[in-house]
Short mmCIF file of C-alpha atoms and ligand atoms in Angstrom, two decimals:
data_model
loop_
_atom_site.label_atom_id
_atom_site.label_comp_id
_atom_site.label_asym_id
_atom_site.label_seq_id
_atom_site.Cartn_x
_atom_site.Cartn_y
_atom_site.Cartn_z
CA MET A 587 64.78 146.20 249.83
CA ASP A 588 62.23 148.96 250.24
CA MET A 589 58.95 147.83 251.83
CA LYS A 590 57.24 150.55 249.76
CA ASP A 591 57.59 148.06 246.88
CA PHE A 592 54.59 146.24 248.38
CA SER A 593 52.47 149.40 248.28
CA LEU A 594 49.76 149.96 245.64
CA GLU A 595 49.51 153.67 246.43
CA GLY A 596 48.32 155.60 243.37
CA LYS A 597 47.58 152.46 241.34
CA VAL A 598 44.28 151.78 239.56
CA ALA A 599 43.11 148.17 239.84
CA TRP A 600 40.27 146.51 237.89
CA VAL A 601 39.03 143.27 239.40
CA THR A 602 36.44 141.52 237.26
CA GLY A 603 33.36 139.89 238.84
CA ALA A 604 34.19 141.40 242.22
CA SER A 605 30.83 142.25 243.83
CA TYR A 606 31.57 139.48 246.34
CA GLY A 607 33.65 136.33 246.83
CA ILE A 608 37.34 136.08 246.00
CA GLY A 609 37.28 139.15 243.76
CA PHE A 610 35.82 141.31 246.51
CA ALA A 611 38.47 140.12 248.99
CA ILE A 612 41.31 140.79 246.55
CA ALA A 613 39.96 144.25 245.66
CA SER A 614 39.56 145.09 249.35
CA ALA A 615 43.19 144.13 249.98
CA PHE A 616 44.31 146.27 247.03
CA ALA A 617 42.40 149.21 248.51
CA ALA A 618 44.07 148.65 251.88
CA ALA A 619 47.40 148.78 250.03
CA GLY A 620 46.45 152.15 248.50
CA ALA A 621 44.90 151.30 245.13
CA LYS A 622 41.79 152.84 243.54
CA ILE A 623 39.27 150.01 242.94
CA VAL A 624 37.27 149.33 239.80
CA PHE A 625 35.03 146.28 239.48
CA ASN A 626 32.28 144.97 237.22
CA ASP A 627 29.44 142.51 237.36
CA ILE A 628 26.78 141.39 234.94
CA LYS A 629 23.79 142.95 236.65
CA GLN A 630 23.27 146.55 237.86
CA GLU A 631 21.71 145.26 241.09
CA LEU A 632 24.91 143.30 241.84
CA VAL A 633 27.08 146.29 240.98
CA ASP A 634 24.97 148.43 243.32
CA LYS A 635 25.26 145.79 246.05
CA GLY A 636 28.99 145.64 245.46
CA ILE A 637 29.40 149.42 245.70
CA ALA A 638 27.50 149.35 248.99
CA ALA A 639 29.62 146.47 250.29
CA TYR A 640 32.83 148.29 249.41
CA LYS A 641 31.47 151.45 251.05
CA GLU A 642 30.92 149.44 254.24
CA GLU A 643 34.65 148.71 254.13
CA GLY A 644 35.36 152.40 253.63
CA ILE A 645 36.26 151.85 249.96
CA GLU A 646 34.98 154.19 247.20
CA ALA A 647 34.86 151.61 244.38
CA ALA A 648 33.81 152.37 240.81
CA GLY A 649 31.42 149.69 239.52
CA TYR A 650 30.46 148.93 235.93
CA VAL A 651 27.86 146.62 234.42
CA CYS A 652 29.85 144.47 232.04
CA ASP A 653 29.58 140.86 230.89
CA VAL A 654 33.23 139.88 230.48
CA THR A 655 32.35 137.48 227.63
CA ASN A 656 30.99 140.38 225.56
CA GLU A 657 33.87 142.02 223.69
CA GLU A 658 31.95 145.21 222.91
CA GLN A 659 30.96 145.68 226.56
CA VAL A 660 34.54 144.97 227.67
CA GLN A 661 36.01 147.49 225.22
CA ALA A 662 33.44 150.13 226.24
CA THR A 663 34.08 149.49 229.95
CA THR A 664 37.84 149.63 229.43
CA GLN A 665 37.50 152.99 227.68
CA ALA A 666 35.17 154.30 230.40
CA ILE A 667 37.73 153.33 233.07
CA LEU A 668 40.58 154.95 231.13
CA ASP A 669 38.47 158.10 230.58
CA LYS A 670 37.73 158.30 234.31
CA PHE A 671 41.07 157.22 235.81
CA GLY A 672 43.54 157.73 232.96
CA LYS A 673 45.12 154.31 233.40
CA ILE A 674 44.70 150.68 234.51
CA ASP A 675 47.80 149.53 236.37
CA ILE A 676 46.45 146.19 237.61
CA LEU A 677 43.95 143.79 236.03
CA VAL A 678 42.64 140.74 237.89
CA ASN A 679 40.70 138.31 235.69
CA ASN A 680 38.61 136.89 238.52
CA ALA A 681 35.08 136.52 237.07
CA GLY A 682 34.31 132.85 236.65
CA ILE A 683 31.66 130.15 236.71
CA ILE A 684 31.63 126.41 237.21
CA LYS A 685 29.18 123.71 236.12
CA ARG A 686 29.48 120.39 237.94
CA ILE A 687 28.03 117.92 235.43
CA PRO A 688 29.38 114.48 234.40
CA MET A 689 30.97 114.97 231.00
CA LEU A 690 28.71 112.49 229.22
CA GLU A 691 25.67 114.41 230.53
CA MET A 692 27.06 117.87 229.79
CA LYS A 693 25.68 119.67 226.73
CA ALA A 694 28.24 121.17 224.37
CA SER A 695 26.55 124.54 224.98
CA GLU A 696 27.18 124.17 228.73
CA PHE A 697 30.83 123.27 228.10
CA ARG A 698 31.18 126.31 225.82
CA GLN A 699 29.59 128.61 228.42
CA VAL A 700 32.20 127.70 231.03
CA ILE A 701 35.06 128.06 228.54
CA ASP A 702 33.58 131.42 227.48
CA VAL A 703 33.61 132.93 230.96
CA ASP A 704 36.67 131.22 232.45
CA LEU A 705 39.03 131.30 229.45
CA ASN A 706 37.75 133.41 226.55
CA ALA A 707 36.86 136.32 228.84
CA PRO A 708 40.35 136.67 230.39
CA PHE A 709 41.67 136.79 226.80
CA ILE A 710 39.08 139.45 225.82
CA VAL A 711 39.67 141.64 228.89
CA SER A 712 43.47 141.31 228.76
CA LYS A 713 43.45 142.17 225.04
CA ALA A 714 41.41 145.30 225.80
CA VAL A 715 43.65 146.46 228.65
CA ILE A 716 47.20 145.59 227.50
CA PRO A 717 47.53 148.44 224.93
CA SER A 718 47.09 151.04 227.70
CA MET A 719 49.61 149.18 229.88
CA ILE A 720 52.11 149.24 227.02
CA LYS A 721 51.54 153.00 226.65
CA ASN A 722 52.07 153.46 230.41
CA GLY A 723 55.25 151.40 230.39
CA HIS A 724 54.04 148.91 232.98
CA GLY A 725 51.18 146.64 233.99
CA LYS A 726 50.19 143.72 236.21
CA ILE A 727 47.76 141.04 235.10
CA ILE A 728 46.66 138.37 237.58
CA ASN A 729 44.55 135.46 236.31
CA ILE A 730 42.60 133.50 238.92
CA CYS A 731 43.41 129.90 238.08
CA SER A 732 42.56 126.86 240.20
CA MET A 733 43.57 123.44 241.53
CA MET A 734 41.92 122.40 238.29
CA SER A 735 44.70 124.12 236.39
CA GLU A 736 46.74 121.08 237.49
CA LEU A 737 44.27 118.37 238.50
CA GLY A 738 41.09 116.82 237.15
CA ARG A 739 38.14 115.44 239.00
CA GLU A 740 34.72 114.08 238.18
CA THR A 741 32.07 116.51 236.85
CA VAL A 742 34.33 119.53 236.20
CA SER A 743 35.64 118.77 232.67
CA ALA A 744 34.76 122.21 231.26
CA TYR A 745 36.10 124.07 234.28
CA ALA A 746 39.37 122.11 234.35
CA ALA A 747 39.85 122.61 230.59
CA ALA A 748 39.27 126.34 231.04
CA LYS A 749 41.52 126.74 234.06
CA GLY A 750 44.25 124.64 232.45
CA GLY A 751 44.01 126.90 229.43
CA LEU A 752 44.08 129.96 231.66
CA LYS A 753 47.40 128.75 233.12
CA MET A 754 48.86 128.64 229.61
CA LEU A 755 47.25 131.96 228.58
CA THR A 756 48.97 133.44 231.66
CA ARG A 757 52.34 132.10 230.52
CA ASN A 758 51.74 133.32 226.97
CA ILE A 759 50.83 136.87 227.99
CA ALA A 760 53.97 136.87 230.16
CA SER A 761 56.02 135.72 227.16
CA GLU A 762 54.50 138.11 224.62
CA TYR A 763 54.37 141.31 226.74
CA GLY A 764 57.14 140.92 229.30
CA GLU A 765 59.32 143.23 227.18
CA TYR A 766 56.85 146.07 227.90
CA ASN A 767 57.32 145.66 231.65
CA ILE A 768 54.01 143.84 231.94
CA GLN A 769 53.98 140.94 234.37
CA CYS A 770 51.21 138.35 233.99
CA ASN A 771 50.90 135.75 236.73
CA GLY A 772 48.22 133.47 238.11
CA ILE A 773 46.86 132.72 241.54
CA GLY A 774 45.63 129.17 242.00
CA PRO A 775 43.35 129.13 245.03
CA GLY A 776 42.73 125.84 246.77
CA TYR A 777 39.26 125.12 248.10
CA ILE A 778 37.96 128.44 249.40
CA GLU A 779 34.77 129.26 251.31
CA THR A 780 32.73 131.31 248.80
CA PRO A 781 29.25 131.06 247.22
CA GLN A 782 30.81 129.03 244.39
CA THR A 783 31.81 126.19 246.73
CA ALA A 784 28.85 126.45 249.08
CA PRO A 785 27.20 123.31 247.58
CA LEU A 786 30.36 121.31 248.39
CA ARG A 787 30.38 122.42 252.01
CA VAL A 788 26.85 121.49 253.02
CA PRO A 789 26.97 119.40 256.23
CA GLY A 790 27.16 115.69 255.47
CA ASN A 791 28.54 116.19 251.95
CA PRO A 792 31.41 113.63 251.78
CA PHE A 793 33.29 116.07 249.53
CA ASN A 794 33.74 118.32 252.56
CA GLU A 795 35.55 115.54 254.46
CA PHE A 796 37.50 114.73 251.30
CA ILE A 797 38.86 118.26 250.98
CA LEU A 798 39.73 118.44 254.69
CA ALA A 799 41.70 115.19 254.25
CA LYS A 800 43.44 116.54 251.14
CA THR A 801 44.51 119.79 252.80
CA PRO A 802 47.47 119.59 255.23
CA ALA A 803 45.92 122.34 257.38
CA HIS A 804 42.65 120.30 257.40
CA ARG A 805 40.58 123.41 256.77
CA TRP A 806 38.90 125.19 253.85
CA GLY A 807 40.63 128.33 252.68
CA LYS A 808 39.20 131.76 253.39
CA THR A 809 39.17 134.58 250.85
CA SER A 810 41.48 136.46 253.25
CA ASP A 811 44.14 133.76 252.63
CA LEU A 812 44.42 135.08 249.07
CA GLN A 813 44.86 138.76 249.94
CA GLY A 814 48.59 138.86 250.72
CA PRO A 815 49.61 136.81 247.65
CA ALA A 816 47.42 139.01 245.45
CA VAL A 817 48.94 142.25 246.79
CA PHE A 818 52.42 140.79 246.23
CA LEU A 819 51.69 139.91 242.58
CA ALA A 820 50.05 143.33 242.02
CA SER A 821 52.98 145.25 243.52
CA ASP A 822 56.47 146.29 242.43
CA ALA A 823 57.80 143.63 244.80
CA SER A 824 57.03 141.04 242.09
CA ASN A 825 58.44 142.90 239.06
CA PHE A 826 60.71 139.98 238.15
CA VAL A 827 58.01 137.33 238.69
CA ASN A 828 56.37 136.57 235.35
CA GLY A 829 54.37 133.64 234.01
CA HIS A 830 54.16 132.08 237.46
CA ILE A 831 51.09 130.40 238.95
CA LEU A 832 51.15 130.99 242.69
CA TYR A 833 49.11 128.21 244.33
CA VAL A 834 47.44 129.37 247.53
CA ASP A 835 46.03 125.99 248.46
CA GLY A 836 47.22 125.19 251.98
CA GLY A 837 49.46 122.51 250.44
CA ILE A 838 46.84 120.44 248.61
CA LEU A 839 49.03 120.00 245.53
CA ALA A 840 51.94 118.79 247.69
CA TYR A 841 49.99 116.29 249.79
CA ILE A 842 48.80 112.75 249.02
CA GLY A 843 46.08 113.20 251.63
CA LYS A 844 45.43 112.06 255.17
CA GLN A 845 44.87 108.31 255.40
CA PRO A 846 41.40 107.35 256.60
CA GLN A 847 41.41 106.46 260.34
P1 NAP B 1611 31.69 133.33 242.88
O1 NAP B 1611 31.45 133.51 244.32
O2 NAP B 1611 30.80 132.46 242.07
O3 NAP B 1611 31.83 134.78 242.18
C1 NAP B 1611 32.07 134.80 240.81
C2 NAP B 1611 31.91 136.24 240.37
O4 NAP B 1611 32.10 136.31 238.95
C3 NAP B 1611 30.51 136.76 240.66
O5 NAP B 1611 30.58 138.11 241.06
C4 NAP B 1611 29.84 136.64 239.30
O6 NAP B 1611 28.80 137.56 239.10
C5 NAP B 1611 30.99 137.01 238.39
N1 NAP B 1611 30.74 136.60 237.00
C6 NAP B 1611 30.40 135.38 236.55
N2 NAP B 1611 30.24 135.42 235.22
C7 NAP B 1611 30.47 136.70 234.82
C8 NAP B 1611 30.47 137.38 233.57
N3 NAP B 1611 30.18 136.75 232.43
N4 NAP B 1611 30.75 138.71 233.54
C9 NAP B 1611 31.04 139.36 234.70
N5 NAP B 1611 31.06 138.79 235.93
C10 NAP B 1611 30.78 137.46 235.97
O7 NAP B 1611 33.14 132.73 242.67
P2 NAP B 1611 34.43 132.75 243.60
O8 NAP B 1611 34.48 131.51 244.40
O9 NAP B 1611 34.56 134.10 244.25
O10 NAP B 1611 35.54 132.60 242.46
C11 NAP B 1611 36.14 133.71 241.83
C12 NAP B 1611 37.18 133.14 240.90
O11 NAP B 1611 38.04 132.27 241.63
C13 NAP B 1611 36.58 132.30 239.77
O12 NAP B 1611 37.36 132.47 238.60
C14 NAP B 1611 36.77 130.86 240.29
O13 NAP B 1611 36.84 129.93 239.23
C15 NAP B 1611 38.07 130.98 240.99
N6 NAP B 1611 38.35 129.97 242.01
C16 NAP B 1611 37.49 129.79 243.06
C17 NAP B 1611 37.85 128.85 244.04
C18 NAP B 1611 36.98 128.58 245.24
O14 NAP B 1611 37.26 127.58 245.94
N7 NAP B 1611 35.98 129.38 245.52
C19 NAP B 1611 39.04 128.16 243.95
C20 NAP B 1611 39.85 128.36 242.83
C21 NAP B 1611 39.50 129.30 241.88
P3 NAP B 1611 27.27 137.01 239.12
O15 NAP B 1611 26.92 136.84 240.55
O16 NAP B 1611 26.50 138.11 238.43
O17 NAP B 1611 27.23 135.71 238.36
C1 GCO B 1612 35.16 121.86 242.56
C2 GCO B 1612 35.49 123.21 243.15
C3 GCO B 1612 36.87 123.65 242.71
C4 GCO B 1612 37.16 125.02 243.25
C5 GCO B 1612 38.49 125.48 242.83
C6 GCO B 1612 39.59 124.62 243.35
O1 GCO B 1612 33.99 121.65 242.24
O2 GCO B 1612 36.10 121.06 242.45
O3 GCO B 1612 34.53 124.17 242.78
O4 GCO B 1612 36.96 123.63 241.33
O5 GCO B 1612 36.25 125.94 242.78
O6 GCO B 1612 38.59 125.70 241.47
O7 GCO B 1612 40.82 125.27 243.08
#
């Protein structure tokens, strides 16, 4: 066993939607492991903010304005990255949204919007990047799944449908492209402290107590909890791991929950 297998030295990693949040943490960990970082966001101002935030961490990241649901923008961005760096070794489909609306009150257009970003976009971006990975003889794709890849709950029907689909898209990419030395796996974060979950963590929100009771460690996850697992799945140390969803949830999926006192 050579510990260099965990290194990302010389690799080029594209993390989608990574101006902040989980994507930013994963990209920062990849940089610490030696990778060159590429990220995108929808708005130039966010890309600029992201570049500045990476710079503060000592990371020279390349940022692109790209809406991951727009196939033309994705193909153009993929080509721009390949023109600049010559390859994409690692792709993390991180960009995502959630709408917390009871299903009977959710418009079909709102349902479609969540599916578009959280499921169609990983398909679009993976489809754009895989040909270059085949040419290079290797590639790593990591899809950011969720507890909702396995569980449902009130108000997140679109998000759970998307993340459940993303689990199966992960397994299908693994099945279809494993012969080209491409490994496609998922990370299923538990409940993590990011802007996306901020509404759930406001003081007094019973959901906050609920999640603490459902998590054996009785704490919310931090984006840093995801960094080691992400580096592992992006590195040569995981070359025989394929189609796997690695849940980084503090044990939520294993635990019936703490009984109320
Ligand atoms: P976040 O703080 O809301 O960040 C999401 C990122 O995705 C933002 O940078 C956002 O950019 C970007 N994005 C959204 N739509 C996009 C599009 N169409 N094109 C390009 N970028 C787009 O979310 P997060 O908590 O870091 O979550 C990141 C991923 O982890 C998501 O897939 C989420 O579903 C998943 N996840 C989160 C948790 C959690 O507890 N936080 C747990 C499990 C899974 P804008 O700011 O421009 O919208
Ligand atoms: C919610 C939360 C979750 C987390 C995450 C859990 O409303 O239930 O937003 O969906 O974002 O996906 O893994």
